[in-house]
Coordinates of C-alpha atoms and ligand atoms in Angstrom, one line a residue:
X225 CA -66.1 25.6 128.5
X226 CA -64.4 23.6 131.4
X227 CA -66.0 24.3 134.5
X228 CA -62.5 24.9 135.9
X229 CA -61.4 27.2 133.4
X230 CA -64.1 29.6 135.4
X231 CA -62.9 32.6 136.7
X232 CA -64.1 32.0 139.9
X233 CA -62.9 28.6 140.4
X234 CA -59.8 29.9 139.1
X235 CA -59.2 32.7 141.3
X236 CA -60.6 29.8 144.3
X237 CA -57.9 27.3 143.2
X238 CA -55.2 30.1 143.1
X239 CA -56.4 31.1 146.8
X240 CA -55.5 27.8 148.4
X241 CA -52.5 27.4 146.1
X242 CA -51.2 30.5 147.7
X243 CA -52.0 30.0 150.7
X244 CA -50.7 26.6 151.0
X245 CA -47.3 27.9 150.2
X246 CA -47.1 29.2 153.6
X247 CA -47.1 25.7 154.9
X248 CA -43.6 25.2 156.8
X249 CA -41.2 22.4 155.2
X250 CA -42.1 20.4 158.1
X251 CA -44.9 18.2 157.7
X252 CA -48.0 19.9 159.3
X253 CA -49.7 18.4 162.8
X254 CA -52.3 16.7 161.6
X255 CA -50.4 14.7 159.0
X256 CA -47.6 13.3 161.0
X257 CA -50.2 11.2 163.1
X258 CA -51.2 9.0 159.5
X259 CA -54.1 6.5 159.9
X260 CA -51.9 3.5 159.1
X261 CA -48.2 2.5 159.5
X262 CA -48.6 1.9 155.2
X263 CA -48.6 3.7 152.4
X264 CA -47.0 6.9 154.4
X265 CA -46.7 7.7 150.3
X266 CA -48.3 6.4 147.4
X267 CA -48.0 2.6 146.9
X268 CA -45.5 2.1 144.3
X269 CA -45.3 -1.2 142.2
X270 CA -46.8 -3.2 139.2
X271 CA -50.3 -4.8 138.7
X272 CA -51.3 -7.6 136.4
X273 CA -54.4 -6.4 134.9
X274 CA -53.7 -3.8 132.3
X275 CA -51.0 -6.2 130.1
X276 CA -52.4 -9.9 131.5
X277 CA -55.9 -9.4 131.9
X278 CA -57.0 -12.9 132.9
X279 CA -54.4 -15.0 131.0
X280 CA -52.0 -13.9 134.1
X281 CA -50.2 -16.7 135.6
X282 CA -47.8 -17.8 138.7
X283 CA -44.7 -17.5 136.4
X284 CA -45.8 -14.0 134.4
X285 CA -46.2 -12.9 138.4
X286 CA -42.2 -14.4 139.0
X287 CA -41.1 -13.1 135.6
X288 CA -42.5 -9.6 136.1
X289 CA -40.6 -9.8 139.6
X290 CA -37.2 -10.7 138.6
X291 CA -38.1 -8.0 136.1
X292 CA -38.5 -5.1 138.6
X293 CA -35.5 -6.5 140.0
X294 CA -33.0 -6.7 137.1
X295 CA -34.2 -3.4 135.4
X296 CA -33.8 -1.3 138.3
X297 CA -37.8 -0.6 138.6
X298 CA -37.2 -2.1 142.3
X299 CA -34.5 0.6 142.9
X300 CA -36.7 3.3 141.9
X301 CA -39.3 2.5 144.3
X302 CA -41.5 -0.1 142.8
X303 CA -42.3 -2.4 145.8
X304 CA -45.4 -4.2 145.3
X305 CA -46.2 -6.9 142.9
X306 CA -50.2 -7.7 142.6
X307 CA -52.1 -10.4 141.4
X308 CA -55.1 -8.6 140.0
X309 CA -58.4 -11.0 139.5
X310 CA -58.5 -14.4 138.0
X311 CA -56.2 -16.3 140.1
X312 CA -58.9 -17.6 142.5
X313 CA -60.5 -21.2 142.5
X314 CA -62.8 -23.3 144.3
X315 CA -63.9 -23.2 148.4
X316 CA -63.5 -26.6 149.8
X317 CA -66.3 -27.9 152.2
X318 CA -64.6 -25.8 155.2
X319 CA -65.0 -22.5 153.0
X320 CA -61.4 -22.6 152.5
X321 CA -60.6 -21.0 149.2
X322 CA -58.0 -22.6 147.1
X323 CA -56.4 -21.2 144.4
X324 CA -56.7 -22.1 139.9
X325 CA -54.6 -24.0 138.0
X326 CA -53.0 -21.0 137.1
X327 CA -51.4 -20.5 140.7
X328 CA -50.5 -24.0 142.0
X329 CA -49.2 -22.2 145.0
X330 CA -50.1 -19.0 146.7
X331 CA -47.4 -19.3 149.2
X332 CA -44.6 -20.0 147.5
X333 CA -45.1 -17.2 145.4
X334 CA -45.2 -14.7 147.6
X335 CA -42.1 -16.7 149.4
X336 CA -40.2 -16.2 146.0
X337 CA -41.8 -12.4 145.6
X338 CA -40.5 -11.8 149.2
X339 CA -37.3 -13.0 148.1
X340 CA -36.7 -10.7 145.7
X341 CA -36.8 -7.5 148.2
X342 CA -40.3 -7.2 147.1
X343 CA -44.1 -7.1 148.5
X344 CA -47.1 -9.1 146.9
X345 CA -51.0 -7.9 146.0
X346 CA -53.7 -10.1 146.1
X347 CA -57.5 -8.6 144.7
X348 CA -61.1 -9.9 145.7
X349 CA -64.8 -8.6 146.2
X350 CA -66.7 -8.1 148.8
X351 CA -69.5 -9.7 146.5
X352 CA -70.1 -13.7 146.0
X353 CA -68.0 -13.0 142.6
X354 CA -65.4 -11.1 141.2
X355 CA -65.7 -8.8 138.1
X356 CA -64.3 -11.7 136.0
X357 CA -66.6 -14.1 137.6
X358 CA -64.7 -15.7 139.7
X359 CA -64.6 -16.4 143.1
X360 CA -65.4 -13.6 145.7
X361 CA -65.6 -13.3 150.0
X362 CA -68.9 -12.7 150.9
X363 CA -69.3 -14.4 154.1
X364 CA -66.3 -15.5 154.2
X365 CA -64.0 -12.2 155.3
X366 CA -62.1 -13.5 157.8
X367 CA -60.8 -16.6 157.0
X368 CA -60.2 -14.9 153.7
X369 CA -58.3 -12.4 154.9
X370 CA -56.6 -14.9 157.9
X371 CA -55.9 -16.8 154.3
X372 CA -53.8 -14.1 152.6
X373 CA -51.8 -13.1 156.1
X374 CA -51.2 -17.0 156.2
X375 CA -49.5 -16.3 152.7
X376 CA -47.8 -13.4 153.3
X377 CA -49.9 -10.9 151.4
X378 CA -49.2 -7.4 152.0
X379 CA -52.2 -5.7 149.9
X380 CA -55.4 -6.3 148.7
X381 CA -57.6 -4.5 146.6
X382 CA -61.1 -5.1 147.0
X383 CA -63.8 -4.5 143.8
X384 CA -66.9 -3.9 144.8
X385 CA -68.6 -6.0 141.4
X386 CA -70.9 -8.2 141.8
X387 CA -72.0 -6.9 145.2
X388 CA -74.0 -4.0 143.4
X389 CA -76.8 -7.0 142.0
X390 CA -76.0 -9.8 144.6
X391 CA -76.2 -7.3 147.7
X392 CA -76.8 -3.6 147.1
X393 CA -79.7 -4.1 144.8
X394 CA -81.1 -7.2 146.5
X395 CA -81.6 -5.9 149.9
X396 CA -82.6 -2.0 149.4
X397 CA -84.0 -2.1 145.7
X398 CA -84.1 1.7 144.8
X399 CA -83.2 2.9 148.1
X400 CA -79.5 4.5 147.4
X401 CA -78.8 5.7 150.5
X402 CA -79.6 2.2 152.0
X403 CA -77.5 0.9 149.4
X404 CA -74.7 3.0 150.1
X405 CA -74.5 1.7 153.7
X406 CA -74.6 -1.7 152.8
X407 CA -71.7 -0.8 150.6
X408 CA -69.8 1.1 153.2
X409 CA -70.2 -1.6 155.8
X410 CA -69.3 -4.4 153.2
X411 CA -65.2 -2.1 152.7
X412 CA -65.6 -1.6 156.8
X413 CA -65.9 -5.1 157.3
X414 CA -63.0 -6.3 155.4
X415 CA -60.9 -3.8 157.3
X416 CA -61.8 -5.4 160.4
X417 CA -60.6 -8.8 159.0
X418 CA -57.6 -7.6 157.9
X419 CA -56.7 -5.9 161.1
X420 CA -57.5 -8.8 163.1
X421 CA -55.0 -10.4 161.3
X422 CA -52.5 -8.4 162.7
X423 CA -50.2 -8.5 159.4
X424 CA -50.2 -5.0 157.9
X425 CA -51.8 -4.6 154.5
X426 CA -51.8 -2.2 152.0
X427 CA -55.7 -2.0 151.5
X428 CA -57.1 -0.2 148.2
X429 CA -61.0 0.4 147.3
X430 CA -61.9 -0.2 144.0
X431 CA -65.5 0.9 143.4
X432 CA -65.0 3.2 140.9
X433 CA -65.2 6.6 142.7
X434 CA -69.1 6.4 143.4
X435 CA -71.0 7.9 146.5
X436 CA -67.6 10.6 147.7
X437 CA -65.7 7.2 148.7
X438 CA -62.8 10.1 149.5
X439 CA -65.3 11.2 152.2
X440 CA -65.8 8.0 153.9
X441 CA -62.8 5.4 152.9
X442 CA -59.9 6.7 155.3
X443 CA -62.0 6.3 158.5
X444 CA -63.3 3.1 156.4
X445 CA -59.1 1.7 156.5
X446 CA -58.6 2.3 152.9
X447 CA -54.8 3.4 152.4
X448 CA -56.3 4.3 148.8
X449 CA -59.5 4.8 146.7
X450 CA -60.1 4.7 142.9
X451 CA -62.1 7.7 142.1
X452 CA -63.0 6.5 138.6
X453 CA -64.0 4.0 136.2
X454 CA -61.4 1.8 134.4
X455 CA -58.3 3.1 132.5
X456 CA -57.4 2.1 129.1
X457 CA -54.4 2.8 127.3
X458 CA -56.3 5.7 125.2
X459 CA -55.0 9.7 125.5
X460 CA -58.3 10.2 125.6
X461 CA -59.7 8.2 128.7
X462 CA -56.0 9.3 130.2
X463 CA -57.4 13.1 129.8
X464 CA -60.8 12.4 130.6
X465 CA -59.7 10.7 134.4
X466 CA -57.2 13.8 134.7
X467 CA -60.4 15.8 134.3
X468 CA -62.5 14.5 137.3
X469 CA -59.8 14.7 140.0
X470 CA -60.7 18.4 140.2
X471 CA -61.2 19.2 143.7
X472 CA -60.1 15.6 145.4
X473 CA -57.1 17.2 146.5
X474 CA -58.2 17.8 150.0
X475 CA -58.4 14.1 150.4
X476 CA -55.6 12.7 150.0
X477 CA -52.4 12.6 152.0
X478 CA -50.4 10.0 154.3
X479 CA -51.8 7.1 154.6
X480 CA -54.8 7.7 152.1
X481 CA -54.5 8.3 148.4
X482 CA -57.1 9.3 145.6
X483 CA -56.0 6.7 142.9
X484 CA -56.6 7.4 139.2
X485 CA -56.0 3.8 138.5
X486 CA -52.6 1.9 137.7
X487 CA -50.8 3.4 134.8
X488 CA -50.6 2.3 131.6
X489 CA -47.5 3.6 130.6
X490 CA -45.9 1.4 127.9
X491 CA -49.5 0.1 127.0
X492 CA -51.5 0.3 123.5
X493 CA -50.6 2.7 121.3
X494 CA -50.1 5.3 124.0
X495 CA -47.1 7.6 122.2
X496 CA -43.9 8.5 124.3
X497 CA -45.6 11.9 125.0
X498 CA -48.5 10.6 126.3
X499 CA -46.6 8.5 127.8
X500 CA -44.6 11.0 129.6
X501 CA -47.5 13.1 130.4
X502 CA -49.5 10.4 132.0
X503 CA -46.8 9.7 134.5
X504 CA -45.9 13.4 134.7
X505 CA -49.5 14.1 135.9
X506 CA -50.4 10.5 137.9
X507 CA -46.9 12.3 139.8
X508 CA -48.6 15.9 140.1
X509 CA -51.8 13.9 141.7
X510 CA -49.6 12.1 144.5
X511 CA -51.5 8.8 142.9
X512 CA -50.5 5.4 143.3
X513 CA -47.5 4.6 140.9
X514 CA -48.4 0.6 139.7
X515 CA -46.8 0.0 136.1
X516 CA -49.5 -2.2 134.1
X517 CA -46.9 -3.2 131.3
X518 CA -45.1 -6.1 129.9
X519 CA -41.9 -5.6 131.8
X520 CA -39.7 -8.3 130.2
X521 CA -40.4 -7.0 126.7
X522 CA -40.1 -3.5 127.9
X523 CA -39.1 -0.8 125.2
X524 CA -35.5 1.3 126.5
X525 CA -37.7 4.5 126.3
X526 CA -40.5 3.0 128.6
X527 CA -38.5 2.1 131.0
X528 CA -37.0 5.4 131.0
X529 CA -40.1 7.0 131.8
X530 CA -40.5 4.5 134.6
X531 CA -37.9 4.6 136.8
X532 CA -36.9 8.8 136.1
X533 CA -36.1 9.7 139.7
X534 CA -36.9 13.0 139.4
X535 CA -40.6 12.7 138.8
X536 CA -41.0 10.0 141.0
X537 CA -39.8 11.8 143.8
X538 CA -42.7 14.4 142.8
X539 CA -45.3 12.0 143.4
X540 CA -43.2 10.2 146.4
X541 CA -42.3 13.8 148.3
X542 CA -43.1 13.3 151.9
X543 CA -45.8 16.2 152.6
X544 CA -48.2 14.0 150.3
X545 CA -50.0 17.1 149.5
X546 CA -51.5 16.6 145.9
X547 CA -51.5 18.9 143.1
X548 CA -54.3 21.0 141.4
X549 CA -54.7 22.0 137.8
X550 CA -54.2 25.5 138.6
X551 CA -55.7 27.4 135.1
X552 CA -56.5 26.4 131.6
X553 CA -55.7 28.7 128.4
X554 CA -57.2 27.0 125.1
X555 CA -56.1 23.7 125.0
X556 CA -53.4 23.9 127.9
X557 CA -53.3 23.1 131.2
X558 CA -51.3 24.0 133.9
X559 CA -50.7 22.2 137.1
X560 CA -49.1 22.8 140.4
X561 CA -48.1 20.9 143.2
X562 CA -46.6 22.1 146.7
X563 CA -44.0 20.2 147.7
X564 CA -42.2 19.5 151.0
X565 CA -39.4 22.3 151.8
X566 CA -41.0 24.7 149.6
X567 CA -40.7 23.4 146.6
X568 CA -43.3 23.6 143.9
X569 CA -43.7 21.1 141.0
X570 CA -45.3 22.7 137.7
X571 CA -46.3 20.8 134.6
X572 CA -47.5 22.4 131.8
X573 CA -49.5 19.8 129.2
X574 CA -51.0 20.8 125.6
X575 CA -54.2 18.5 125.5
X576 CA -54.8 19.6 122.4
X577 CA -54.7 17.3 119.4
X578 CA -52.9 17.6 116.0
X579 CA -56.4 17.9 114.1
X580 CA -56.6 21.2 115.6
X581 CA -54.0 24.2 115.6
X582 CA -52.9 25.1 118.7
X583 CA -52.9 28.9 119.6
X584 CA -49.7 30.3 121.4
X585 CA -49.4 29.6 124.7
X586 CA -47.8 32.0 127.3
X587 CA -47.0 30.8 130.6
X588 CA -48.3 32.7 133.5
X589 CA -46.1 32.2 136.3
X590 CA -48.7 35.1 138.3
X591 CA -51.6 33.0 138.2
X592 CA -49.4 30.1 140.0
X593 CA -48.6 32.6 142.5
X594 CA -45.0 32.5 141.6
X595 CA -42.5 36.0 140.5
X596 CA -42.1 36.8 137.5
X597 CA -38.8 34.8 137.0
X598 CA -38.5 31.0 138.5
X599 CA -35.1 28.8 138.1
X600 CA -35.9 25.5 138.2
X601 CA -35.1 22.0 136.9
X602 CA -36.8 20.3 133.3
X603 CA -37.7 16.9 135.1
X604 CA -37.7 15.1 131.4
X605 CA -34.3 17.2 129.8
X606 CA -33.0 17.1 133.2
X607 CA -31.5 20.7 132.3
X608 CA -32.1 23.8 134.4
X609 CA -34.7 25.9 132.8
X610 CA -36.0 29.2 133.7
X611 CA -39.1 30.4 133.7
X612 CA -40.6 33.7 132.6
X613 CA -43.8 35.6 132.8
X614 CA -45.4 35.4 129.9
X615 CA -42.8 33.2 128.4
X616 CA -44.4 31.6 124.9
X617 CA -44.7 27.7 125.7
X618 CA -44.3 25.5 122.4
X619 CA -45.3 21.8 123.4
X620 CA -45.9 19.1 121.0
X621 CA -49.6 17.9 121.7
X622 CA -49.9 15.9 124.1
X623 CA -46.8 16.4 125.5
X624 CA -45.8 17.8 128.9
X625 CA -43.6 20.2 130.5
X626 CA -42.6 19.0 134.0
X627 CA -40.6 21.6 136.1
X628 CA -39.3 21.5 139.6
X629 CA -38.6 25.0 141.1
X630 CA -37.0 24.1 144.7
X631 CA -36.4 27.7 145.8
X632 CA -39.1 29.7 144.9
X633 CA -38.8 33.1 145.0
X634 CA -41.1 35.6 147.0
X635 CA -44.4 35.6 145.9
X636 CA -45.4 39.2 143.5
X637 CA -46.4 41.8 145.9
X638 CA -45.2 40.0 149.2
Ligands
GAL140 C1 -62.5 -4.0 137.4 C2 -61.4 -3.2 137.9 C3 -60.1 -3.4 137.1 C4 -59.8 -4.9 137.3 C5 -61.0 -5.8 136.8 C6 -60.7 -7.2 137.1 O1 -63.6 -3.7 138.0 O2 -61.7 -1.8 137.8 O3 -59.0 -2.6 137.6 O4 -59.4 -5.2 138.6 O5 -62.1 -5.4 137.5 O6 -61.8 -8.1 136.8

C-alpha cells in the first residue's frame, strides 16, 4: 500500500487542505515579497531535449519559435525557448567559449527569438562537462555567464553531471555531507555570476532532486528545482514522478518552483489520455509548463491539450500554492489544489491499467473538505459539471477528470 493512502497521512493532508482554504484571495504576506523579479509563476515555454535530443540545431531552435508563434502556443503563455545541451563547442585560448557547428551564432538567435515576442534558454554544468560530454563552466562562471547576458539569454539551466566524479567525488571521497557542500556552493556560485551580470535570468537546478534541493535552492537563487530523475514519454515514469512529489508542496511558490521535468506531451506513444492527464497534473503541481515536442508536425489534438486555457491558468493562478494528492481509493487518485479567490482545482485520475478491472469509484467530495454538492467547470469538456458525494466516477484508465469549482460552498459542519 501507498504510503499516502495511510490514514494518517490522509487525515494530515486533509488538515492543511482545510486549513489552507481559509487563506484570503489576496496573496498572503510572505509571498508578495518573491525572491526574484522572474518566474512570479511557473516558467512557461518549450525545451529541446525530449524531441531533439542532441541532433537539435540553430534552425529546429527558429522553427520551433515561429511555431509557438503561428500556433498560438505563444498566446497561451509559452514564453521561453531553450537550447537544452549539445550546442556548445570549444574555449579559445582566453577561456572564451564558442559555440558548435550546429549554432553558427548564439546571438543572432536569440536576436531572431527576441524578435518573435519570445525569451531564449541556454543549459550548462557546473562540472568540466556536460551530461552529453560536452563542454561545461567549471572555472569559468563568470565569463560564462557575462557570455550569455552578452547574448541575451534569459535562462539557464544548470545540470549538475559530471561534477559528481570531476568534483564531488574527487575532493571528499565518501564524505556526503562534504560533498553536498561542494555541490551547494558549485549552484551558489553560478547565482552570483548571473546576478553580477545584472540581466535577469530565469535560473533552474537540474540535479535530479538529491540532498532536499527544495530545502536549500531558493536562498541558493534557483527560480526552480527538478526534484527527480529524467522523464520519458512512458505512463509509467509519468506516474512514478507524480508519486514522489508527495509532500514538496510547502516549497514551492513565487519565484521558486518544484519542477517534475519538461512535459512530454505529444511524445512517444503517450495516448491522448495520458496525455491529458500529464498536463492536467504537471497544472495541479504549479510545475514548470516547457512542451518537449515536435511542434511543426504537431498533431490538432496535441496542440489542443497545449494551449487549453483553462488548465493552464490552474497551473499559472497567481497564489502559486501547489496541489496535493489528497486520498487514494484502489487505483484512483484524487488531487486538489487551492487556488487564488477561493477557488479549488480537483482532478480525479484512474492510474489503473486496462490489464486489471477497475472497482467503482465514488467521489468523496468530504474528504476534500468540500459540501456535499460542488458546481463547477469540466476543464477538458469545458461543460459545467456538478459534483456529488459519493457520486460513482467512471474514468477510462489513465484518464483524468479536471474540475474547477470557483465558488465553493461552505465547508460540511462550518
Ligand atoms: C540530463 C537532464 C536532461 C537533459 C540531459 C542533457 O541530465 O536531466 O533533462 O538536460 O541531461 O544531456
Amino acid at each position: 500500500m501507498r504510503a499516502f493512502a495511510s490514514l494518517s497521512l490522509a487525515v494530515l493532508a486533509l488538515a492543511s487542505f482545510t486549513a489552507s482554504s481559509q487563506v484570503p484571495a489576496k496573496t498572503p504576506a510572505a509571498l508578495q515579497v518573491a525572491p526574484t523579479k522572474v518566474a512570479l509563476t511557473p516558467p512557461m515555454g518549450w525545451n529541446s531535449w525530449n524531441y531533439f535530443f542532441d541532433k537539435v540545431t540553430d534552425k529546429d531552435i527558429r522553427d520551433s519559435a515561429d511555431q509557438i508563434v503561428a500556433s498560438g502556443m505563444k498566446d497561451a503563455g509559452y514564453i521561453y525557448v531553450n537550447i537544452d545541451d549539445t550546442w556548445e563547442g570549444e574555449r579559445d585560448a582566453s577561456g572564451v567559449l564558442h559555440t558548435n557547428a550546429k549554432f553558427p551564432d548564439m546571438k543572432a538567435l536569440a536576436d531572431y527569438v527576441h524578435s518573435k515576442g519570445l525569451k531564449i534558454g541556454i543549459y550548462s554544468s557546473p562540472g568540466p562537462k556536460t551530461c552529453a560530454g560536452y563542454e561545461g563552466s567549471l572555472g569559468h562562471e563568470q565569463q560564462d555567464a557575462a557570455l550569455y547576458a552578452s547574448w541575451g539569454i534569459d535562462y539557464l539551466k544548470y545540470d549538475l553531471c559530471s561534477f559528481i566524479p570531476a568534483v564531488m567525488q574527487k575532493q571528499a571521497p565518501s564524505d556526503k555531507p562534504a560533498q553536498m557542500r561542494l555541490m551547494i556552493a558549485a549552484y551558489d556560485k553560478m547565482n552570483r555570476a548571473l546576478k553580477a551580470t545584472g540581466r535577469p535570468i530565469v535560473y533552474s537546478f537540474c540535479q535530479y532532486g538529491w540532498d532536499a534541493v527544495w530545502e536549500w535552492a531558493p536562498a541558493t537563487g534557483g527560480n526552480l528545482w527538478r526534484t527527480t530523475g529524467d522523464i520519458q514519454p512512458d505512463w509509467d515514469r509519468i506516474y512514478a514522478i507524480l508519486s514522489q512529489q508527495e509532500g514538496l508542496e510547502k516549497y514551492s511558490g513565487p519565484g521558486q518552483w518544484n519542477d517534475p521535468d519538461m512535459l512530454e506531451v505529444g511524445n512517444g506513444k503517450l495516448s491522448l489520455a495520458e496525455n491529458r492527464t500529464h498536463f492536467s497534473l504537471w497544472a495541479m503541481l504549479a510545475a514548470p509548463l516547457l512542451a518537449g515536442n515536435d511542434l511543426p508536425h504537431m498533431k490538432l489534438e496535441i496542440h489542443a491539450i497545449l494551449t487549453n486555457k483553462d488548465v493552464i491558468a490552474i497551473d499559472q493562478d497567481r497564489l502559486g500554492r501547489q496541489g496535493a494528492r489528497i486520498y487514494s481509493d484502489g487505483e484512483v487518485d484524487v488531487w486538489a489544489r487551492h487556488l487564488a479567490g477561493g477557488a479549488v482545482a480537483i482532478a480525479v485520475v484512474n492510474a489503473g491499467s486496462d490489464r486489471y478491472p477497475t472497482h467503482p469509484f465514488h467521489l468523496n467530495l468530504r474528504k476534500l473538505g468540500l459540501a456535499a454538492t460542488e458546481t463547477g467547470k469540466d476543464l477538458w469538456t469545458g461543460k459545467t459539471i456538478e459534483l456529488t458525494q459519493n457520486m460513482p466516477l467512471d474514468l477510462a484508465s489513465h484518464d483524468v477528470l479536471l474540475v474547477r469549482i470557483d465558488s465553493p460552498h461552505a465547508l460540511a459542519g462550518k
